[in-house]
CSV table of C-alpha atoms in Angstrom, one decimal:
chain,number,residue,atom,x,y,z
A,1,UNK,CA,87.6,140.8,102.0
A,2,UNK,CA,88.0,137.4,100.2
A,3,UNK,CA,85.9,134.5,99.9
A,4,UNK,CA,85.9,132.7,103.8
A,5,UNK,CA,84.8,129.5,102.6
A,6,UNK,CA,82.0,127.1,103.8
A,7,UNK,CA,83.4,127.1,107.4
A,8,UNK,CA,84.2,130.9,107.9
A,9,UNK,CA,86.7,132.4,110.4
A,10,UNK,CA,83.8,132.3,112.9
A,11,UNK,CA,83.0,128.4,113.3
A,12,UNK,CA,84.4,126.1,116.0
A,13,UNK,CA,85.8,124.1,113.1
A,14,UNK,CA,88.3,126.9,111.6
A,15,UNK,CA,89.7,127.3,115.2
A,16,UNK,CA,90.4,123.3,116.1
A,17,UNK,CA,91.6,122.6,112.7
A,18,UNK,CA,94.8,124.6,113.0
A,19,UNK,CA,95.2,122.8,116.4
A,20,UNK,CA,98.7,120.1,115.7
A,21,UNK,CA,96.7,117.4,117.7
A,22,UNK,CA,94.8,116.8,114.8
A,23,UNK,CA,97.4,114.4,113.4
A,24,UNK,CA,97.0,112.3,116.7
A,25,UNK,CA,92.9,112.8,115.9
A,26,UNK,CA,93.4,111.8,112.4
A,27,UNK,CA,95.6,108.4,113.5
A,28,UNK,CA,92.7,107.7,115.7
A,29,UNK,CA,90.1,107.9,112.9
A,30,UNK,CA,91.9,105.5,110.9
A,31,UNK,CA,92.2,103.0,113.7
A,32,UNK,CA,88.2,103.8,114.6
A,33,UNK,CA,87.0,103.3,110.6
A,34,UNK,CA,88.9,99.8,110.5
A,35,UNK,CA,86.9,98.2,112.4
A,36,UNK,CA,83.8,98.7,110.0
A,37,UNK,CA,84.6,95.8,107.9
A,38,UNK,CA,83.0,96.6,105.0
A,39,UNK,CA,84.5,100.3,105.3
A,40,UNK,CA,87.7,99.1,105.9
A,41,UNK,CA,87.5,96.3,102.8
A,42,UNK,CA,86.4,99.1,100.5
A,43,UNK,CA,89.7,100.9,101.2
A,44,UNK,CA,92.3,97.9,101.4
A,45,UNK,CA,90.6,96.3,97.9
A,46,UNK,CA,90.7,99.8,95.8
A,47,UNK,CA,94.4,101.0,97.5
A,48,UNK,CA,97.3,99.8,98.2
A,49,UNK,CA,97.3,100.8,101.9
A,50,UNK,CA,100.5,99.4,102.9
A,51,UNK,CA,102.9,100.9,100.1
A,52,UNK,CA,100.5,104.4,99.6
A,53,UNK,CA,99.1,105.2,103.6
A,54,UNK,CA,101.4,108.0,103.7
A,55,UNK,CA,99.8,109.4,100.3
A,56,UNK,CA,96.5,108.2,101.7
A,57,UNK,CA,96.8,110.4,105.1
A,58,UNK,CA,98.4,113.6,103.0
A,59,UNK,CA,95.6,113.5,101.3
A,60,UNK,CA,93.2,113.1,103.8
A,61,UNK,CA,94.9,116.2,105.6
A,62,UNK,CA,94.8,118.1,102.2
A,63,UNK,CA,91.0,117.5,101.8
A,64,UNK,CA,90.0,118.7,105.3
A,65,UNK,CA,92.6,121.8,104.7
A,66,UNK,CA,90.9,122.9,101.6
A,67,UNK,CA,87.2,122.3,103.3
A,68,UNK,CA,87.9,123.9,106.2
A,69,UNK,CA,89.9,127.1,105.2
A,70,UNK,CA,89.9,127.3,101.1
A,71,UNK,CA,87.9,129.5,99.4
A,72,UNK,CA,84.0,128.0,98.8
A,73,UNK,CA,84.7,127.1,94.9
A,74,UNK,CA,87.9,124.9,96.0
A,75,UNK,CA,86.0,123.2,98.9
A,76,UNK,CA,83.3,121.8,96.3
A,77,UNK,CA,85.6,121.3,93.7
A,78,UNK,CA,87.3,118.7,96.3
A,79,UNK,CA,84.1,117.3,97.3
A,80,UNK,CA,83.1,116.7,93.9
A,81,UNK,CA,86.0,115.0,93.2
A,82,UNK,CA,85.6,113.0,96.2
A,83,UNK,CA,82.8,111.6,94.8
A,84,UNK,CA,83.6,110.9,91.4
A,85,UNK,CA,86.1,109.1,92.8
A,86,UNK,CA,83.7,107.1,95.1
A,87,UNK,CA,81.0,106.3,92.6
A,88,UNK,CA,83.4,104.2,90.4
A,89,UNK,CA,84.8,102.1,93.3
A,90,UNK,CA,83.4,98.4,94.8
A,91,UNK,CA,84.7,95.9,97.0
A,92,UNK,CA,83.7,92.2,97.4
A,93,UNK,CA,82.7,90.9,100.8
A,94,UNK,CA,85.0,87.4,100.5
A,95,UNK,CA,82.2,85.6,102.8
A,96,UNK,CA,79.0,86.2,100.6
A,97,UNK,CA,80.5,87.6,97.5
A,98,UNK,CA,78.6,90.3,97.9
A,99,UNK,CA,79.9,93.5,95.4
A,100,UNK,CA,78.5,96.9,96.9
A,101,UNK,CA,79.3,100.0,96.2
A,102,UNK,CA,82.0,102.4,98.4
A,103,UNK,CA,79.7,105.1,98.3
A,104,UNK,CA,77.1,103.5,100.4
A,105,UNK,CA,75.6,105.9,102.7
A,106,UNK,CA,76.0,103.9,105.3
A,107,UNK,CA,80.1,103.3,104.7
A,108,UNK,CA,80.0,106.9,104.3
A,109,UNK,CA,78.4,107.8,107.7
A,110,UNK,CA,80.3,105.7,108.8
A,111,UNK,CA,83.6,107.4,107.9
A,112,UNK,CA,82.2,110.5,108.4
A,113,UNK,CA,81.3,110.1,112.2
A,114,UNK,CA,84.8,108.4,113.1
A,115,UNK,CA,86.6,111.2,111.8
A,116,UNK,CA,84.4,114.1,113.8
A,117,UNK,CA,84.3,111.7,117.0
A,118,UNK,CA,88.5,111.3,117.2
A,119,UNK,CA,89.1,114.9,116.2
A,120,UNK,CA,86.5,116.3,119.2
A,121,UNK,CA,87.7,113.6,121.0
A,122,UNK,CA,91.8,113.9,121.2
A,123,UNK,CA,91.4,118.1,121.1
A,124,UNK,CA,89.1,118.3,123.6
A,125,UNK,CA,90.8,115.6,126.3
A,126,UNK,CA,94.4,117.3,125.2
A,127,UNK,CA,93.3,120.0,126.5
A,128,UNK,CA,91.8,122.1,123.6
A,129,UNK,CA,89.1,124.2,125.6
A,130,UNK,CA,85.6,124.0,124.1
A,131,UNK,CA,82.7,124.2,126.0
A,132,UNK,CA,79.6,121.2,125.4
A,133,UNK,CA,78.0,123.8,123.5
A,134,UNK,CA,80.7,124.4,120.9
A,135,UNK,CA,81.6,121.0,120.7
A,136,UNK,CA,77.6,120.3,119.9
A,137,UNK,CA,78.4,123.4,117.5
A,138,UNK,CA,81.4,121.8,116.0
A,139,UNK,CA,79.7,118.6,114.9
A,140,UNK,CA,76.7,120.5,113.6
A,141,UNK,CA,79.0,122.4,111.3
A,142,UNK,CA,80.3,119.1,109.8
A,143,UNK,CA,76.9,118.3,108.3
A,144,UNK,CA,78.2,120.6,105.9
A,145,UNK,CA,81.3,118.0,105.3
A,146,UNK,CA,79.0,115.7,105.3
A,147,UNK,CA,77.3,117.1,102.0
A,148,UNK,CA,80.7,117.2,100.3
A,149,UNK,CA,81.4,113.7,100.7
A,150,UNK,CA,78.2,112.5,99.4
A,151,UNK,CA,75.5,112.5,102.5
A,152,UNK,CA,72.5,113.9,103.1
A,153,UNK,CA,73.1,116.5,105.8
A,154,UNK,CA,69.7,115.5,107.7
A,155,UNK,CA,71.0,112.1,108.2
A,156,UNK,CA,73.8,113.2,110.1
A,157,UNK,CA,74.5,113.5,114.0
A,158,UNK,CA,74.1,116.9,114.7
A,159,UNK,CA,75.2,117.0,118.2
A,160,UNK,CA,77.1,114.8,120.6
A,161,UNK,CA,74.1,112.9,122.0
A,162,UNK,CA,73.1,112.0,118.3
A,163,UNK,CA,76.5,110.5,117.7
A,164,UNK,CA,76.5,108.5,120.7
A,165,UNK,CA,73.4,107.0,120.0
A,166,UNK,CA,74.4,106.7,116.4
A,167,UNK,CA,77.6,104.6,117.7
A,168,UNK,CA,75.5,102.5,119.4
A,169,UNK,CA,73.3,101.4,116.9
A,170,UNK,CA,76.3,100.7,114.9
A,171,UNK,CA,78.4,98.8,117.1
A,172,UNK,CA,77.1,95.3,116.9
A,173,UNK,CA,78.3,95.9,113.1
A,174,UNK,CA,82.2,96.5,114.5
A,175,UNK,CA,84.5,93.8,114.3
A,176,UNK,CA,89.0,93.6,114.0
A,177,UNK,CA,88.9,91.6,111.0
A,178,UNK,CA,92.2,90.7,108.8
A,179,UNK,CA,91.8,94.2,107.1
A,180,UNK,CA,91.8,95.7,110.3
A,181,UNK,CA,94.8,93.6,111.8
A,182,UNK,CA,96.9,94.9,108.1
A,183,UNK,CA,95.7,98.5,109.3
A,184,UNK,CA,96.8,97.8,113.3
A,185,UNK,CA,99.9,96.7,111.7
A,186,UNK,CA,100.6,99.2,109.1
A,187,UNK,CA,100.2,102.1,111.7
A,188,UNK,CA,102.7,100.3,115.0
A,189,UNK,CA,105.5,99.6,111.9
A,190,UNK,CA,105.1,101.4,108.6
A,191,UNK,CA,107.4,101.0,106.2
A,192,UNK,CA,110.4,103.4,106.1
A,193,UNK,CA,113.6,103.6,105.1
A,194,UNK,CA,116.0,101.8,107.3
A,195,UNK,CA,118.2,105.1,108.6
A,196,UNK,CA,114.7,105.9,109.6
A,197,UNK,CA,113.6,103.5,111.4
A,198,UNK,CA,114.9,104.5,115.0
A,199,UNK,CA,112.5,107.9,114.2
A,200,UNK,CA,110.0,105.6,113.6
A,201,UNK,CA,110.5,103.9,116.9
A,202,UNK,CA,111.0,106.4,119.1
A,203,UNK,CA,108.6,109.4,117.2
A,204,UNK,CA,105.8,107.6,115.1
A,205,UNK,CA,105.2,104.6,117.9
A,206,UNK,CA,104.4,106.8,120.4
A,207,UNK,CA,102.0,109.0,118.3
A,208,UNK,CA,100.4,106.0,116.9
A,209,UNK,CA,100.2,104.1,120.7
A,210,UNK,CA,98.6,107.3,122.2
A,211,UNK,CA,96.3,107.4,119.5
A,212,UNK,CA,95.4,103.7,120.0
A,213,UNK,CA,94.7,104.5,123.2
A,214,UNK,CA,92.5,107.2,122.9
A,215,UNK,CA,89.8,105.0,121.3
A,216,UNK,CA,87.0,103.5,123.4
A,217,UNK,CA,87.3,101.1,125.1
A,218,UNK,CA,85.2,98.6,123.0
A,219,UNK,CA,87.3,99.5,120.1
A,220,UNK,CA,90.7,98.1,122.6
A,221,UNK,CA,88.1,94.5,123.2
A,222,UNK,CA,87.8,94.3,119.9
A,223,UNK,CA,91.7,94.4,118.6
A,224,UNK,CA,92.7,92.9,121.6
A,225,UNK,CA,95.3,94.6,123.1
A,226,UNK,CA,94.9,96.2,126.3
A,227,UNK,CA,95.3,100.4,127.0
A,228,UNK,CA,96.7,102.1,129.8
A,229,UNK,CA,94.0,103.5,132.5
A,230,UNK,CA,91.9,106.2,131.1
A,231,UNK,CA,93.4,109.1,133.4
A,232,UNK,CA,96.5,107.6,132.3
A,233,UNK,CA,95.7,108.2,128.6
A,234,UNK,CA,94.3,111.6,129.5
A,235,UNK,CA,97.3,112.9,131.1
A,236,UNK,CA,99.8,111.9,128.1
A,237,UNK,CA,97.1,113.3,126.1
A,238,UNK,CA,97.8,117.0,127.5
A,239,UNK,CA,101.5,116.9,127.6
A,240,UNK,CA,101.4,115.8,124.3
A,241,UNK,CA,99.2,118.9,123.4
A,242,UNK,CA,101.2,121.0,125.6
A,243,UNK,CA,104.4,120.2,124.2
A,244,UNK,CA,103.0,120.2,120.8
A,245,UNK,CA,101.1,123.6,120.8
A,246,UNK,CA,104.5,125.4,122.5
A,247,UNK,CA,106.1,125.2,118.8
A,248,UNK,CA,104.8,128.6,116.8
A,249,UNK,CA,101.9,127.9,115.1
A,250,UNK,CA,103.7,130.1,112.3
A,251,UNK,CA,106.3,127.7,112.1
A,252,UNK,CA,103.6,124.2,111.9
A,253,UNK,CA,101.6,126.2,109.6
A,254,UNK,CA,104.7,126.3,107.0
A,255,UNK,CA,104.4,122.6,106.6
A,256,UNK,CA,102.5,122.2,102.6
A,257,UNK,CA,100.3,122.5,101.6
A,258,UNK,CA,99.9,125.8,103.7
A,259,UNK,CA,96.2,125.7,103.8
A,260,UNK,CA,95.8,128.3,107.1
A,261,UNK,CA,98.5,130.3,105.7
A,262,UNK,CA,97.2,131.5,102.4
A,263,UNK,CA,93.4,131.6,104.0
A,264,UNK,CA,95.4,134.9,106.0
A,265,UNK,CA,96.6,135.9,102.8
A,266,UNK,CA,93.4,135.9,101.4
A,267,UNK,CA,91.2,137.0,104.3
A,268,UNK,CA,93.7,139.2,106.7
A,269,UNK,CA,95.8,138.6,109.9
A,270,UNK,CA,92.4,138.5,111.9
A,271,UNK,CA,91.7,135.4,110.0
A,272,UNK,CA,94.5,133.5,112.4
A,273,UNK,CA,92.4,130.6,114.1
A,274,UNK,CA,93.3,130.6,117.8
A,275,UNK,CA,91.4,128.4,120.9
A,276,UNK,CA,90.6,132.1,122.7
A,277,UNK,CA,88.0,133.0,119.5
A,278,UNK,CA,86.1,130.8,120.9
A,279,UNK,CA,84.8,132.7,123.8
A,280,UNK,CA,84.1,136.0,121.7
């Protein structure tokens, strides 16, 4: 048997992350993080978002691959170079002049809890089944992914009712400034190439208004553009899933960088995350 990682065949986390609504969750988490404004600065003043995003979500979707279902050697090799990375990076507030660090715990929570709230979020309301329990379960695990990026595990949410009350506290920091309007921008029309762009319209606006959507409804005040009805939202959200989750998961899996495929490799066809583990 080879090395299961830091997540292990067994968590909630190695069965929702092979799930394909995580690239809905993922859109979500970007439009949920802009509207930290010193987040969001620290990323538009050290990248540039509008000519790399696509490189910037691969490799988003490359670090959660190799934390959730790489071996435990790669999965701290990519936290630590997460935070090399992050320790040599600052961004100027233009209103105070202000230099801070990227690596403030605070910007780092900050991330953090965006990306766990959209990914429970769009699985479980597309119609991933988890129970309360294994959602609590789920965000528990991410302490650990918290560690990786630089956070001290104890200062984490470790179950839904701590993240809501950690979003409140937070909220009267949230604001759609201009970096967040580039990052509202970017994701409705990203640059492609021009034999493309009718894909864009028809697949990658729809992806990107349903993730929009999903967000809460203070996050929709804020940018100021309206959503459909929330059983509205919920009902595209499962026939999005639906539709989605009837291509072979064999098939989505092929996709690189292949992380679920080579954790079977290394661990065995019982290694195959699936929503019915669950329950066992």
């Amino acid at each position: 048997m080879g090395d299961p990682g830091l997540f292990t065949p067994k968590s909630v986390t190695w069965q929702m992350h092979g799930d394909p609504m995580m690239w809905v969750a993922g859109v979500r988490a970007l439009y949920l993080q802009a509207l930290h404004p010193r987040a969001v600065r620290g990323v538009m003043q050290n990248s540039d978002f509008r000519r790399d995003a696509w490189g910037r979500l691969m490799r988003t979707a490359n670090f959660v691959g190799t934390t959730t279902y790489g071996t435990t050697e790669a999965a701290e090799r990519a936290g630590a170079r997460v935070r090399k990375i992050h320790r040599t990076l600052t961004a100027t507030d233009p209103g105070t002049g202000e230099r801070y660090g990227i690596d403030e715990p605070a910007l780092l929570l900050w991330v953090h809890c965006a990306e766990i709230d959209s990914y429970l979020h769009v699985l479980r309301r597309s119609g991933f089944p988890l129970t309360d329990a294994q959602a609590d379960r789920y965000i528990a695990e991410h302490r650990v992914s918290a560690r990786l990026v630089g956070l001290d595990p104890d200062a984490v949410p470790r179950d839904r009712a701590e993240l809501a009350a950690y979003f409140a506290e937070v909220r009267p920091e949230l604001a759609a400034g201009p970096e967040a309007r580039e990052v509202d921008d970017f994701l409705l029309r990203p640059p492609t190439h021009p034999l493309l762009v009718p894909a864009r319209e028809v697949l990658w606006r729809r992806v990107a208004q349903l993730a929009y959507a999903s967000l809460p409804p203070y996050a929709h005040e804020l940018y100021g553009r309206p959503a459909p009805a929330p059983a509205v939202v919920t009902r595209r959200l499962r026939a999005t899933g639906a539709l989605l989750r009837r291509v072979p998961a064999r098939l989505r899996w092929q996709l690189p960088p292949k992380h679920i495929l080579r954790a079977m490799a290394r661990l065995g066809p019982s290694a195959r995350p699936a929503p019915y583990k669950l329950g066992r």
